[in-house]
Amino acid sequence: MTKPSEINTEHQFSAALNKVLAKIQKGPRAFTDPEVKDFCAKRFRNIFINEAIEDPIAMKAATEKPLFGKDTRPAKQKVYERFIRHDGPAEWNIDYPQARNPVLKNTTLLFCPGLLTGLLPVMAFQEAFPAIEKKYKIRILQSDSHPMRGCEANVNDIRNAVEKGIGLDANAKIITKGKPPKDVFVICYSKGMPDLLTALIAMPELKDRIRCIFNWAGAPGGSPLADNIYASIKDADMAALKNLTEIIKVVNPMINLGDKVRRLDEYHIKDAVESITTTYRQAFLQKHLKEIDKMNIPIFNISGSTTVTEVPYFQMQGVMELNKYDANNDMQVTQNGAKIASPMATDLAMFHGHHWDLSYSPFPKNMRFGSAHLDHPFPKEAAATAMIKFAFELGLID
């Protein structure tokens, strides 16, 4: 098989794709093949670049302002150098064909959200999901995972989505009359990844219905920041709402529970934070990772990387703390904490963006706490579209 570094023309790409597809048709363990992994990573990044150049906000963020003249770099180069962490040969000018538009009749996109979902000023993929659903006629179903309780408790939310079609729709509106999906492919953000892994162990029968998993800025390995937060709240009194509000602001200062919080009686902040500590997550993986790998579900790791000067000022201390472990952290998790390390898992990309930038729309200007880094220019729709087109091209979804 031609090495990915040697695939530079449409003809070479077609030949390499056909070889990959032939391997995949023989069985899912094809994704343990290093050559298949290399091809997948390069193709995914290529699709993302082609999609991102159509995003005017991303292009504005990717266009530099030199001291003299204009930024004359090609659009693909701007996207590549701004949004993809790279240390190898440049990939922006590779002549691959455009990925086909997906046509899905049997597969639903299931999104598993992270900690604090619904408590921040915006939702993950808030504009991207409705736009994608409208453009490609794809059903998008979001698990109504509780924003502040442990992974084990959130298994029931994922069960409701997969078995009953109950959760949130593409617009994050509550689905009152669910239509059970057929098969699903899953995008898991942040704590959504350990939530899903926990659900797989609790309901191993799901393995036959999950086509593939995109671990999007996930936290399967936990975070040292969660370790620190848990140490500070584990002995706190959680009996009163006032105390609950105070404790949740330790987790994130932007949270205001207000008077109309859904499912207030289900809040278990200690369990939520403990479930993403490194100790808790590493114990889970040590016990269950081989079992998960044997389920033969392709898992694709996509992580983020930022710097202390690129995050909201109230997150700077966290980045500096994580820098002790990994300078390529995304302000919430390190690369080691963000990735599943098993034969069926493939690293697709490390994107240049912080944990919120990768998934959230810009925060309203009156809710940015004076921070200049809550505008979130990362092209979310391009990223989600790339995941879908990539999976469709490989025959993982239909």
GROMACS .gro file of C-alpha atoms in nm:
model
  398
    1MET     CA    1   0.000   0.000   0.000
    2THR     CA    2   0.125   0.348  -0.085
    3LYS     CA    3   0.232   0.534   0.227
    4PRO     CA    4   0.014   0.836   0.313
    5SER     CA    5   0.315   1.067   0.274
    6GLU     CA    6   0.337   0.948  -0.089
    7ILE     CA    7  -0.032   1.000  -0.174
    8ASN     CA    8  -0.029   1.336  -0.346
    9THR     CA    9  -0.252   1.297  -0.651
   10GLU     CA   10  -0.614   1.204  -0.711
   11HIS     CA   11  -0.509   0.881  -0.885
   12GLN     CA   12  -0.286   0.777  -0.594
   13PHE     CA   13  -0.562   0.867  -0.351
   14SER     CA   14  -0.822   0.654  -0.530
   15ALA     CA   15  -0.589   0.355  -0.532
   16ALA     CA   16  -0.507   0.397  -0.162
   17LEU     CA   17  -0.874   0.444  -0.067
   18ASN     CA   18  -0.975   0.129  -0.251
   19LYS     CA   19  -0.709  -0.069  -0.065
   20VAL     CA   20  -0.828   0.069   0.268
   21LEU     CA   21  -1.189  -0.010   0.186
   22ALA     CA   22  -1.095  -0.363   0.085
   23LYS     CA   23  -0.930  -0.413   0.424
   24ILE     CA   24  -1.228  -0.266   0.611
   25GLN     CA   25  -1.468  -0.496   0.426
   26LYS     CA   26  -1.282  -0.793   0.572
   27GLY     CA   27  -1.365  -0.679   0.924
   28PRO     CA   28  -1.339  -0.393   1.174
   29ARG     CA   29  -0.997  -0.502   1.300
   30ALA     CA   30  -0.866  -0.336   0.984
   31PHE     CA   31  -0.853  -0.021   1.196
   32THR     CA   32  -0.570  -0.175   1.397
   33ASP     CA   33  -0.351  -0.165   1.083
   34PRO     CA   34  -0.095   0.121   1.107
   35GLU     CA   35  -0.125   0.196   0.735
   36VAL     CA   36  -0.502   0.225   0.763
   37LYS     CA   37  -0.460   0.456   1.062
   38ASP     CA   38  -0.217   0.677   0.873
   39PHE     CA   39  -0.446   0.700   0.573
   40CYS     CA   40  -0.747   0.782   0.792
   41ALA     CA   41  -0.567   1.063   0.973
   42LYS     CA   42  -0.446   1.230   0.657
   43ARG     CA   43  -0.780   1.200   0.480
   44PHE     CA   44  -0.976   1.337   0.775
   45ARG     CA   45  -0.752   1.643   0.799
   46ASN     CA   46  -0.786   1.692   0.423
   47ILE     CA   47  -1.167   1.687   0.441
   48PHE     CA   48  -1.161   1.929   0.734
   49ILE     CA   49  -0.942   2.177   0.541
   50ASN     CA   50  -1.173   2.162   0.239
   51GLU     CA   51  -1.475   2.230   0.460
   52ALA     CA   52  -1.314   2.500   0.676
   53ILE     CA   53  -1.218   2.726   0.385
   54GLU     CA   54  -1.591   2.784   0.335
   55ASP     CA   55  -1.629   2.931   0.686
   56PRO     CA   56  -1.586   3.311   0.673
   57ILE     CA   57  -1.532   3.343   1.049
   58ALA     CA   58  -1.261   3.078   1.045
   59MET     CA   59  -1.097   3.237   0.743
   60LYS     CA   60  -1.093   3.576   0.913
   61ALA     CA   61  -0.925   3.420   1.218
   62ALA     CA   62  -0.677   3.237   0.995
   63THR     CA   63  -0.579   3.547   0.797
   64GLU     CA   64  -0.277   3.721   0.941
   65LYS     CA   65  -0.214   4.095   0.939
   66PRO     CA   66   0.146   4.141   0.828
   67LEU     CA   67   0.325   4.469   0.893
   68PHE     CA   68   0.335   4.540   0.520
   69GLY     CA   69   0.105   4.418   0.246
   70LYS     CA   70  -0.158   4.146   0.269
   71ASP     CA   71  -0.168   3.783   0.371
   72THR     CA   72  -0.137   3.623   0.028
   73ARG     CA   73  -0.124   3.261   0.141
   74PRO     CA   74  -0.378   3.028  -0.022
   75ALA     CA   75  -0.695   2.969   0.181
   76LYS     CA   76  -0.609   2.604   0.251
   77GLN     CA   77  -0.268   2.701   0.384
   78LYS     CA   78  -0.423   2.960   0.615
   79VAL     CA   79  -0.663   2.702   0.762
   80TYR     CA   80  -0.395   2.438   0.795
   81GLU     CA   81  -0.148   2.663   0.972
   82ARG     CA   82  -0.406   2.826   1.200
   83PHE     CA   83  -0.624   2.535   1.307
   84ILE     CA   84  -0.415   2.217   1.280
   85ARG     CA   85  -0.117   2.138   1.500
   86HIS     CA   86   0.142   1.993   1.266
   87ASP     CA   87   0.504   1.889   1.288
   88GLY     CA   88   0.543   1.691   0.964
   89PRO     CA   89   0.528   1.771   0.592
   90ALA     CA   90   0.273   2.034   0.492
   91GLU     CA   91  -0.062   1.883   0.395
   92TRP     CA   92  -0.263   2.183   0.280
   93ASN     CA   93  -0.164   2.159  -0.087
   94ILE     CA   94  -0.234   1.787  -0.139
   95ASP     CA   95  -0.461   1.729  -0.438
   96TYR     CA   96  -0.726   1.493  -0.299
   97PRO     CA   97  -1.079   1.480  -0.445
   98GLN     CA   98  -1.366   1.634  -0.252
   99ALA     CA   99  -1.544   1.393  -0.020
  100ARG     CA  100  -1.892   1.289  -0.128
  101ASN     CA  101  -2.198   1.428   0.043
  102PRO     CA  102  -2.339   1.171   0.287
  103VAL     CA  103  -2.671   0.998   0.228
  104LEU     CA  104  -2.783   0.837   0.553
  105LYS     CA  105  -3.098   0.626   0.583
  106ASN     CA  106  -2.994   0.376   0.848
  107THR     CA  107  -2.764   0.570   1.078
  108THR     CA  108  -2.837   0.850   1.326
  109LEU     CA  109  -2.576   1.087   1.462
  110LEU     CA  110  -2.582   1.066   1.843
  111PHE     CA  111  -2.408   1.342   2.036
  112CYS     CA  112  -2.296   1.285   2.396
  113PRO     CA  113  -2.229   1.625   2.557
  114GLY     CA  114  -1.988   1.717   2.829
  115LEU     CA  115  -1.992   1.853   3.181
  116LEU     CA  116  -2.194   2.175   3.231
  117THR     CA  117  -2.400   2.129   2.914
  118GLY     CA  118  -2.695   2.365   2.931
  119LEU     CA  119  -2.538   2.568   3.212
  120LEU     CA  120  -2.306   2.775   2.992
  121PRO     CA  121  -2.437   3.061   2.775
  122VAL     CA  122  -2.429   2.844   2.462
  123MET     CA  123  -2.459   2.478   2.364
  124ALA     CA  124  -2.202   2.263   2.186
  125PHE     CA  125  -2.238   2.272   1.804
  126GLN     CA  126  -2.529   2.511   1.855
  127GLU     CA  127  -2.531   2.643   1.497
  128ALA     CA  128  -2.349   2.351   1.335
  129PHE     CA  129  -2.596   2.072   1.410
  130PRO     CA  130  -2.911   2.243   1.273
  131ALA     CA  131  -2.719   2.354   0.962
  132ILE     CA  132  -2.585   2.003   0.898
  133GLU     CA  133  -2.920   1.837   0.959
  134LYS     CA  134  -3.087   2.072   0.711
  135LYS     CA  135  -2.813   2.048   0.447
  136TYR     CA  136  -2.765   1.672   0.446
  137LYS     CA  137  -3.102   1.550   0.580
  138ILE     CA  138  -2.923   1.368   0.862
  139ARG     CA  139  -3.103   1.290   1.184
  140ILE     CA  140  -2.917   1.431   1.483
  141LEU     CA  141  -3.008   1.314   1.831
  142GLN     CA  142  -2.842   1.447   2.146
  143SER     CA  143  -2.831   1.259   2.471
  144ASP     CA  144  -2.996   1.464   2.743
  145SER     CA  145  -2.704   1.387   2.970
  146HIS     CA  146  -2.720   1.556   3.307
  147PRO     CA  147  -2.467   1.841   3.335
  148MET     CA  148  -2.356   1.756   3.687
  149ARG     CA  149  -2.362   1.394   3.794
  150GLY     CA  150  -2.141   1.088   3.758
  151CYS     CA  151  -2.085   0.881   3.447
  152GLU     CA  152  -2.273   0.583   3.587
  153ALA     CA  153  -2.584   0.794   3.650
  154ASN     CA  154  -2.574   0.933   3.296
  155VAL     CA  155  -2.591   0.584   3.146
  156ASN     CA  156  -2.970   0.609   3.167
  157ASP     CA  157  -2.971   0.928   2.957
  158ILE     CA  158  -2.774   0.753   2.685
  159ARG     CA  159  -3.002   0.450   2.713
  160ASN     CA  160  -3.306   0.675   2.660
  161ALA     CA  161  -3.150   0.822   2.347
  162VAL     CA  162  -3.044   0.493   2.187
  163GLU     CA  163  -3.341   0.278   2.287
  164LYS     CA  164  -3.625   0.532   2.287
  165GLY     CA  165  -3.505   0.828   2.083
  166ILE     CA  166  -3.559   1.049   2.386
  167GLY     CA  167  -3.320   1.338   2.440
  168LEU     CA  168  -3.260   1.662   2.254
  169ASP     CA  169  -3.290   1.734   1.883
  170ALA     CA  170  -3.039   1.916   1.662
  171ASN     CA  171  -3.164   2.249   1.799
  172ALA     CA  172  -3.121   2.129   2.159
  173LYS     CA  173  -3.497   2.119   2.207
  174ILE     CA  174  -3.636   1.847   2.433
  175ILE     CA  175  -3.786   1.554   2.245
  176THR     CA  176  -4.111   1.457   2.416
  177LYS     CA  177  -4.216   1.179   2.178
  178GLY     CA  178  -3.911   0.984   2.082
  179LYS     CA  179  -3.856   0.776   1.769
  180PRO     CA  180  -3.596   0.505   1.841
  181PRO     CA  181  -3.303   0.529   1.600
  182LYS     CA  182  -3.166   0.234   1.408
  183ASP     CA  183  -2.787   0.223   1.427
  184VAL     CA  184  -2.594   0.524   1.557
  185PHE     CA  185  -2.252   0.679   1.519
  186VAL     CA  186  -2.142   0.891   1.807
  187ILE     CA  187  -1.960   1.218   1.865
  188CYS     CA  188  -1.857   1.242   2.230
  189TYR     CA  189  -1.741   1.574   2.372
  190SER     CA  190  -1.546   1.610   2.697
  191LYS     CA  191  -1.713   1.407   2.976
  192GLY     CA  192  -1.944   1.265   2.710
  193MET     CA  193  -1.670   1.019   2.617
  194PRO     CA  194  -1.636   0.859   2.962
  195ASP     CA  195  -2.016   0.868   2.984
  196LEU     CA  196  -2.041   0.662   2.665
  197LEU     CA  197  -1.764   0.420   2.763
  198THR     CA  198  -1.943   0.364   3.092
  199ALA     CA  199  -2.267   0.299   2.902
  200LEU     CA  200  -2.091   0.045   2.679
  201ILE     CA  201  -1.979  -0.152   2.982
  202ALA     CA  202  -2.323  -0.130   3.142
  203MET     CA  203  -2.500  -0.216   2.815
  204PRO     CA  204  -2.256  -0.421   2.605
  205GLU     CA  205  -2.538  -0.498   2.360
  206LEU     CA  206  -2.490  -0.143   2.229
  207LYS     CA  207  -2.176  -0.255   2.049
  208ASP     CA  208  -2.387  -0.403   1.769
  209ARG     CA  209  -2.559  -0.069   1.704
  210ILE     CA  210  -2.270   0.175   1.734
  211ARG     CA  211  -2.093   0.204   1.399
  212CYS     CA  212  -1.807   0.423   1.516
  213ILE     CA  213  -1.716   0.677   1.785
  214PHE     CA  214  -1.553   1.017   1.744
  215ASN     CA  215  -1.377   1.107   2.068
  216TRP     CA  216  -1.397   1.485   2.023
  217ALA     CA  217  -1.186   1.672   2.280
  218GLY     CA  218  -1.289   1.394   2.516
  219ALA     CA  219  -1.171   1.318   2.866
  220PRO     CA  220  -1.151   0.935   2.879
  221GLY     CA  221  -0.832   0.954   3.084
  222GLY     CA  222  -0.951   1.227   3.320
  223SER     CA  223  -0.785   1.558   3.402
  224PRO     CA  224  -0.548   1.680   3.674
  225LEU     CA  225  -0.774   1.985   3.702
  226ALA     CA  226  -1.058   1.757   3.810
  227ASP     CA  227  -0.820   1.605   4.065
  228ASN     CA  228  -0.762   1.948   4.216
  229ILE     CA  229  -1.128   2.048   4.214
  230TYR     CA  230  -1.240   1.721   4.367
  231ALA     CA  231  -0.985   1.758   4.647
  232SER     CA  232  -1.132   2.100   4.728
  233ILE     CA  233  -1.502   1.998   4.730
  234LYS     CA  234  -1.512   1.636   4.844
  235ASP     CA  235  -1.580   1.733   5.206
  236ALA     CA  236  -1.815   2.024   5.128
  237ASP     CA  237  -2.175   2.038   5.249
  238MET     CA  238  -2.406   2.005   4.948
  239ALA     CA  239  -2.737   2.016   5.136
  240ALA     CA  240  -2.857   2.360   5.034
  241LEU     CA  241  -2.902   2.527   4.694
  242LYS     CA  242  -2.687   2.817   4.815
  243ASN     CA  243  -2.405   2.574   4.885
  244LEU     CA  244  -2.466   2.403   4.551
  245THR     CA  245  -2.430   2.735   4.369
  246GLU     CA  246  -2.111   2.816   4.557
  247ILE     CA  247  -1.959   2.477   4.485
  248ILE     CA  248  -2.049   2.479   4.117
  249LYS     CA  249  -1.873   2.814   4.080
  250VAL     CA  250  -1.557   2.640   4.197
  251VAL     CA  251  -1.597   2.415   3.894
  252ASN     CA  252  -1.665   2.711   3.664
  253PRO     CA  253  -1.710   3.079   3.757
  254MET     CA  254  -1.948   3.147   3.465
  255ILE     CA  255  -2.226   2.927   3.602
  256ASN     CA  256  -2.542   3.079   3.746
  257LEU     CA  257  -2.798   2.815   3.839
  258GLY     CA  258  -3.084   3.059   3.870
  259ASP     CA  259  -3.437   2.954   3.962
  260LYS     CA  260  -3.531   2.732   3.667
  261VAL     CA  261  -3.263   2.467   3.658
  262ARG     CA  262  -3.384   2.137   3.515
  263ARG     CA  263  -3.346   1.815   3.714
  264LEU     CA  264  -3.212   1.995   4.019
  265ASP     CA  265  -3.270   1.693   4.243
  266GLU     CA  266  -3.028   1.492   4.024
  267TYR     CA  267  -2.729   1.717   4.081
  268HIS     CA  268  -2.435   1.526   4.230
  269ILE     CA  269  -2.140   1.755   4.176
  270LYS     CA  270  -1.896   1.546   4.376
  271ASP     CA  271  -1.978   1.238   4.170
  272ALA     CA  272  -1.953   1.437   3.847
  273VAL     CA  273  -1.609   1.576   3.925
  274GLU     CA  274  -1.477   1.255   4.078
  275SER     CA  275  -1.578   1.062   3.765
  276ILE     CA  276  -1.334   1.266   3.554
  277THR     CA  277  -1.041   1.259   3.793
  278THR     CA  278  -0.735   1.081   3.661
  279THR     CA  279  -0.752   0.822   3.938
  280TYR     CA  280  -1.113   0.730   3.862
  281ARG     CA  281  -1.074   0.722   3.486
  282GLN     CA  282  -0.745   0.532   3.485
  283ALA     CA  283  -0.895   0.269   3.714
  284PHE     CA  284  -1.189   0.235   3.474
  285LEU     CA  285  -0.963   0.198   3.171
  286GLN     CA  286  -0.735  -0.048   3.342
  287LYS     CA  287  -1.036  -0.265   3.419
  288HIS     CA  288  -1.236  -0.227   3.098
  289LEU     CA  289  -1.017  -0.107   2.808
  290LYS     CA  290  -0.948  -0.456   2.670
  291GLU     CA  291  -1.318  -0.535   2.691
  292ILE     CA  292  -1.400  -0.216   2.500
  293ASP     CA  293  -1.138  -0.290   2.236
  294LYS     CA  294  -1.284  -0.638   2.180
  295MET     CA  295  -1.617  -0.476   2.094
  296ASN     CA  296  -1.450  -0.387   1.762
  297ILE     CA  297  -1.595  -0.037   1.742
  298PRO     CA  298  -1.368   0.203   1.549
  299ILE     CA  299  -1.278   0.494   1.775
  300PHE     CA  300  -1.129   0.815   1.636
  301ASN     CA  301  -0.939   1.049   1.867
  302ILE     CA  302  -0.952   1.420   1.787
  303SER     CA  303  -0.793   1.647   2.046
  304GLY     CA  304  -0.721   2.015   2.102
  305SER     CA  305  -0.416   2.217   2.192
  306THR     CA  306  -0.384   2.576   2.310
  307THR     CA  307  -0.155   2.812   2.497
  308VAL     CA  308  -0.197   3.022   2.808
  309THR     CA  309  -0.230   3.340   2.600
  310GLU     CA  310  -0.521   3.201   2.398
  311VAL     CA  311  -0.770   3.112   2.672
  312PRO     CA  312  -1.011   3.315   2.888
  313TYR     CA  313  -0.817   3.484   3.167
  314PHE     CA  314  -0.999   3.286   3.435
  315GLN     CA  315  -0.878   2.962   3.271
  316MET     CA  316  -0.512   3.066   3.252
  317GLN     CA  317  -0.420   2.913   3.585
  318GLY     CA  318  -0.562   2.581   3.471
  319VAL     CA  319  -0.355   2.586   3.154
  320MET     CA  320  -0.041   2.660   3.352
  321GLU     CA  321  -0.123   2.371   3.583
  322LEU     CA  322  -0.172   2.135   3.289
  323ASN     CA  323   0.149   2.262   3.129
  324LYS     CA  324   0.332   2.078   3.406
  325TYR     CA  325   0.209   1.756   3.246
  326ASP     CA  326   0.170   1.846   2.878
  327ALA     CA  327   0.228   2.173   2.691
  328ASN     CA  328  -0.024   2.057   2.430
  329ASN     CA  329  -0.324   2.061   2.663
  330ASP     CA  330  -0.654   2.220   2.552
  331MET     CA  331  -0.711   2.410   2.882
  332GLN     CA  332  -0.910   2.120   3.031
  333VAL     CA  333  -0.732   1.795   2.941
  334THR     CA  334  -0.387   1.680   2.835
  335GLN     CA  335  -0.329   1.476   2.521
  336ASN     CA  336  -0.291   1.164   2.731
  337GLY     CA  337  -0.620   1.233   2.908
  338ALA     CA  338  -0.797   1.319   2.583
  339LYS     CA  339  -0.721   1.000   2.393
  340ILE     CA  340  -0.817   0.636   2.408
  341ALA     CA  341  -0.502   0.427   2.364
  342SER     CA  342  -0.610   0.092   2.226
  343PRO     CA  343  -0.567  -0.100   1.897
  344MET     CA  344  -0.911   0.000   1.765
  345ALA     CA  345  -0.847   0.370   1.832
  346THR     CA  346  -0.696   0.600   1.569
  347ASP     CA  347  -0.557   0.950   1.622
  348LEU     CA  348  -0.699   1.172   1.347
  349ALA     CA  349  -0.592   1.524   1.440
  350MET     CA  350  -0.472   1.763   1.706
  351PHE     CA  351  -0.652   2.089   1.642
  352HIS     CA  352  -0.537   2.434   1.748
  353GLY     CA  353  -0.810   2.554   1.978
  354HIS     CA  354  -0.905   2.549   2.343
  355HIS     CA  355  -1.162   2.313   2.495
  356TRP     CA  356  -1.457   2.550   2.454
  357ASP     CA  357  -1.344   2.696   2.120
  358LEU     CA  358  -1.361   2.351   1.962
  359SER     CA  359  -1.730   2.301   2.039
  360TYR     CA  360  -1.905   2.615   2.158
  361SER     CA  361  -2.038   2.909   1.963
  362PRO     CA  362  -1.917   3.256   2.067
  363PHE     CA  363  -2.039   3.351   2.411
  364PRO     CA  364  -2.268   3.657   2.415
  365LYS     CA  365  -2.057   3.968   2.457
  366ASN     CA  366  -2.229   4.062   2.780
  367MET     CA  367  -2.137   3.721   2.926
  368ARG     CA  368  -1.766   3.710   2.847
  369PHE     CA  369  -1.644   3.846   3.181
  370GLY     CA  370  -1.420   4.088   2.992
  371SER     CA  371  -1.231   3.806   2.822
  372ALA     CA  372  -1.108   3.837   2.463
  373HIS     CA  373  -1.097   3.461   2.408
  374LEU     CA  374  -1.461   3.361   2.416
  375ASP     CA  375  -1.528   3.445   2.050
  376HIS     CA  376  -1.456   3.081   1.954
  377PRO     CA  377  -1.363   3.108   1.583
  378PHE     CA  378  -1.281   2.738   1.537
  379PRO     CA  379  -1.494   2.604   1.246
  380LYS     CA  380  -1.730   2.368   1.426
  381GLU     CA  381  -1.957   2.299   1.131
  382ALA     CA  382  -1.655   2.210   0.917
  383ALA     CA  383  -1.528   1.971   1.184
  384ALA     CA  384  -1.862   1.795   1.232
  385THR     CA  385  -1.913   1.774   0.857
  386ALA     CA  386  -1.566   1.627   0.817
  387MET     CA  387  -1.644   1.356   1.072
  388ILE     CA  388  -1.964   1.264   0.889
  389LYS     CA  389  -1.814   1.267   0.538
  390PHE     CA  390  -1.509   1.074   0.657
  391ALA     CA  391  -1.721   0.799   0.817
  392PHE     CA  392  -1.945   0.783   0.511
  393GLU     CA  393  -1.651   0.752   0.272
  394LEU     CA  394  -1.514   0.459   0.472
  395GLY     CA  395  -1.851   0.284   0.463
  396LEU     CA  396  -1.894   0.303   0.840
  397ILE     CA  397  -2.232   0.476   0.814
  398ASP     CA  398  -2.511   0.455   0.556
   0.00000   0.00000   0.00000
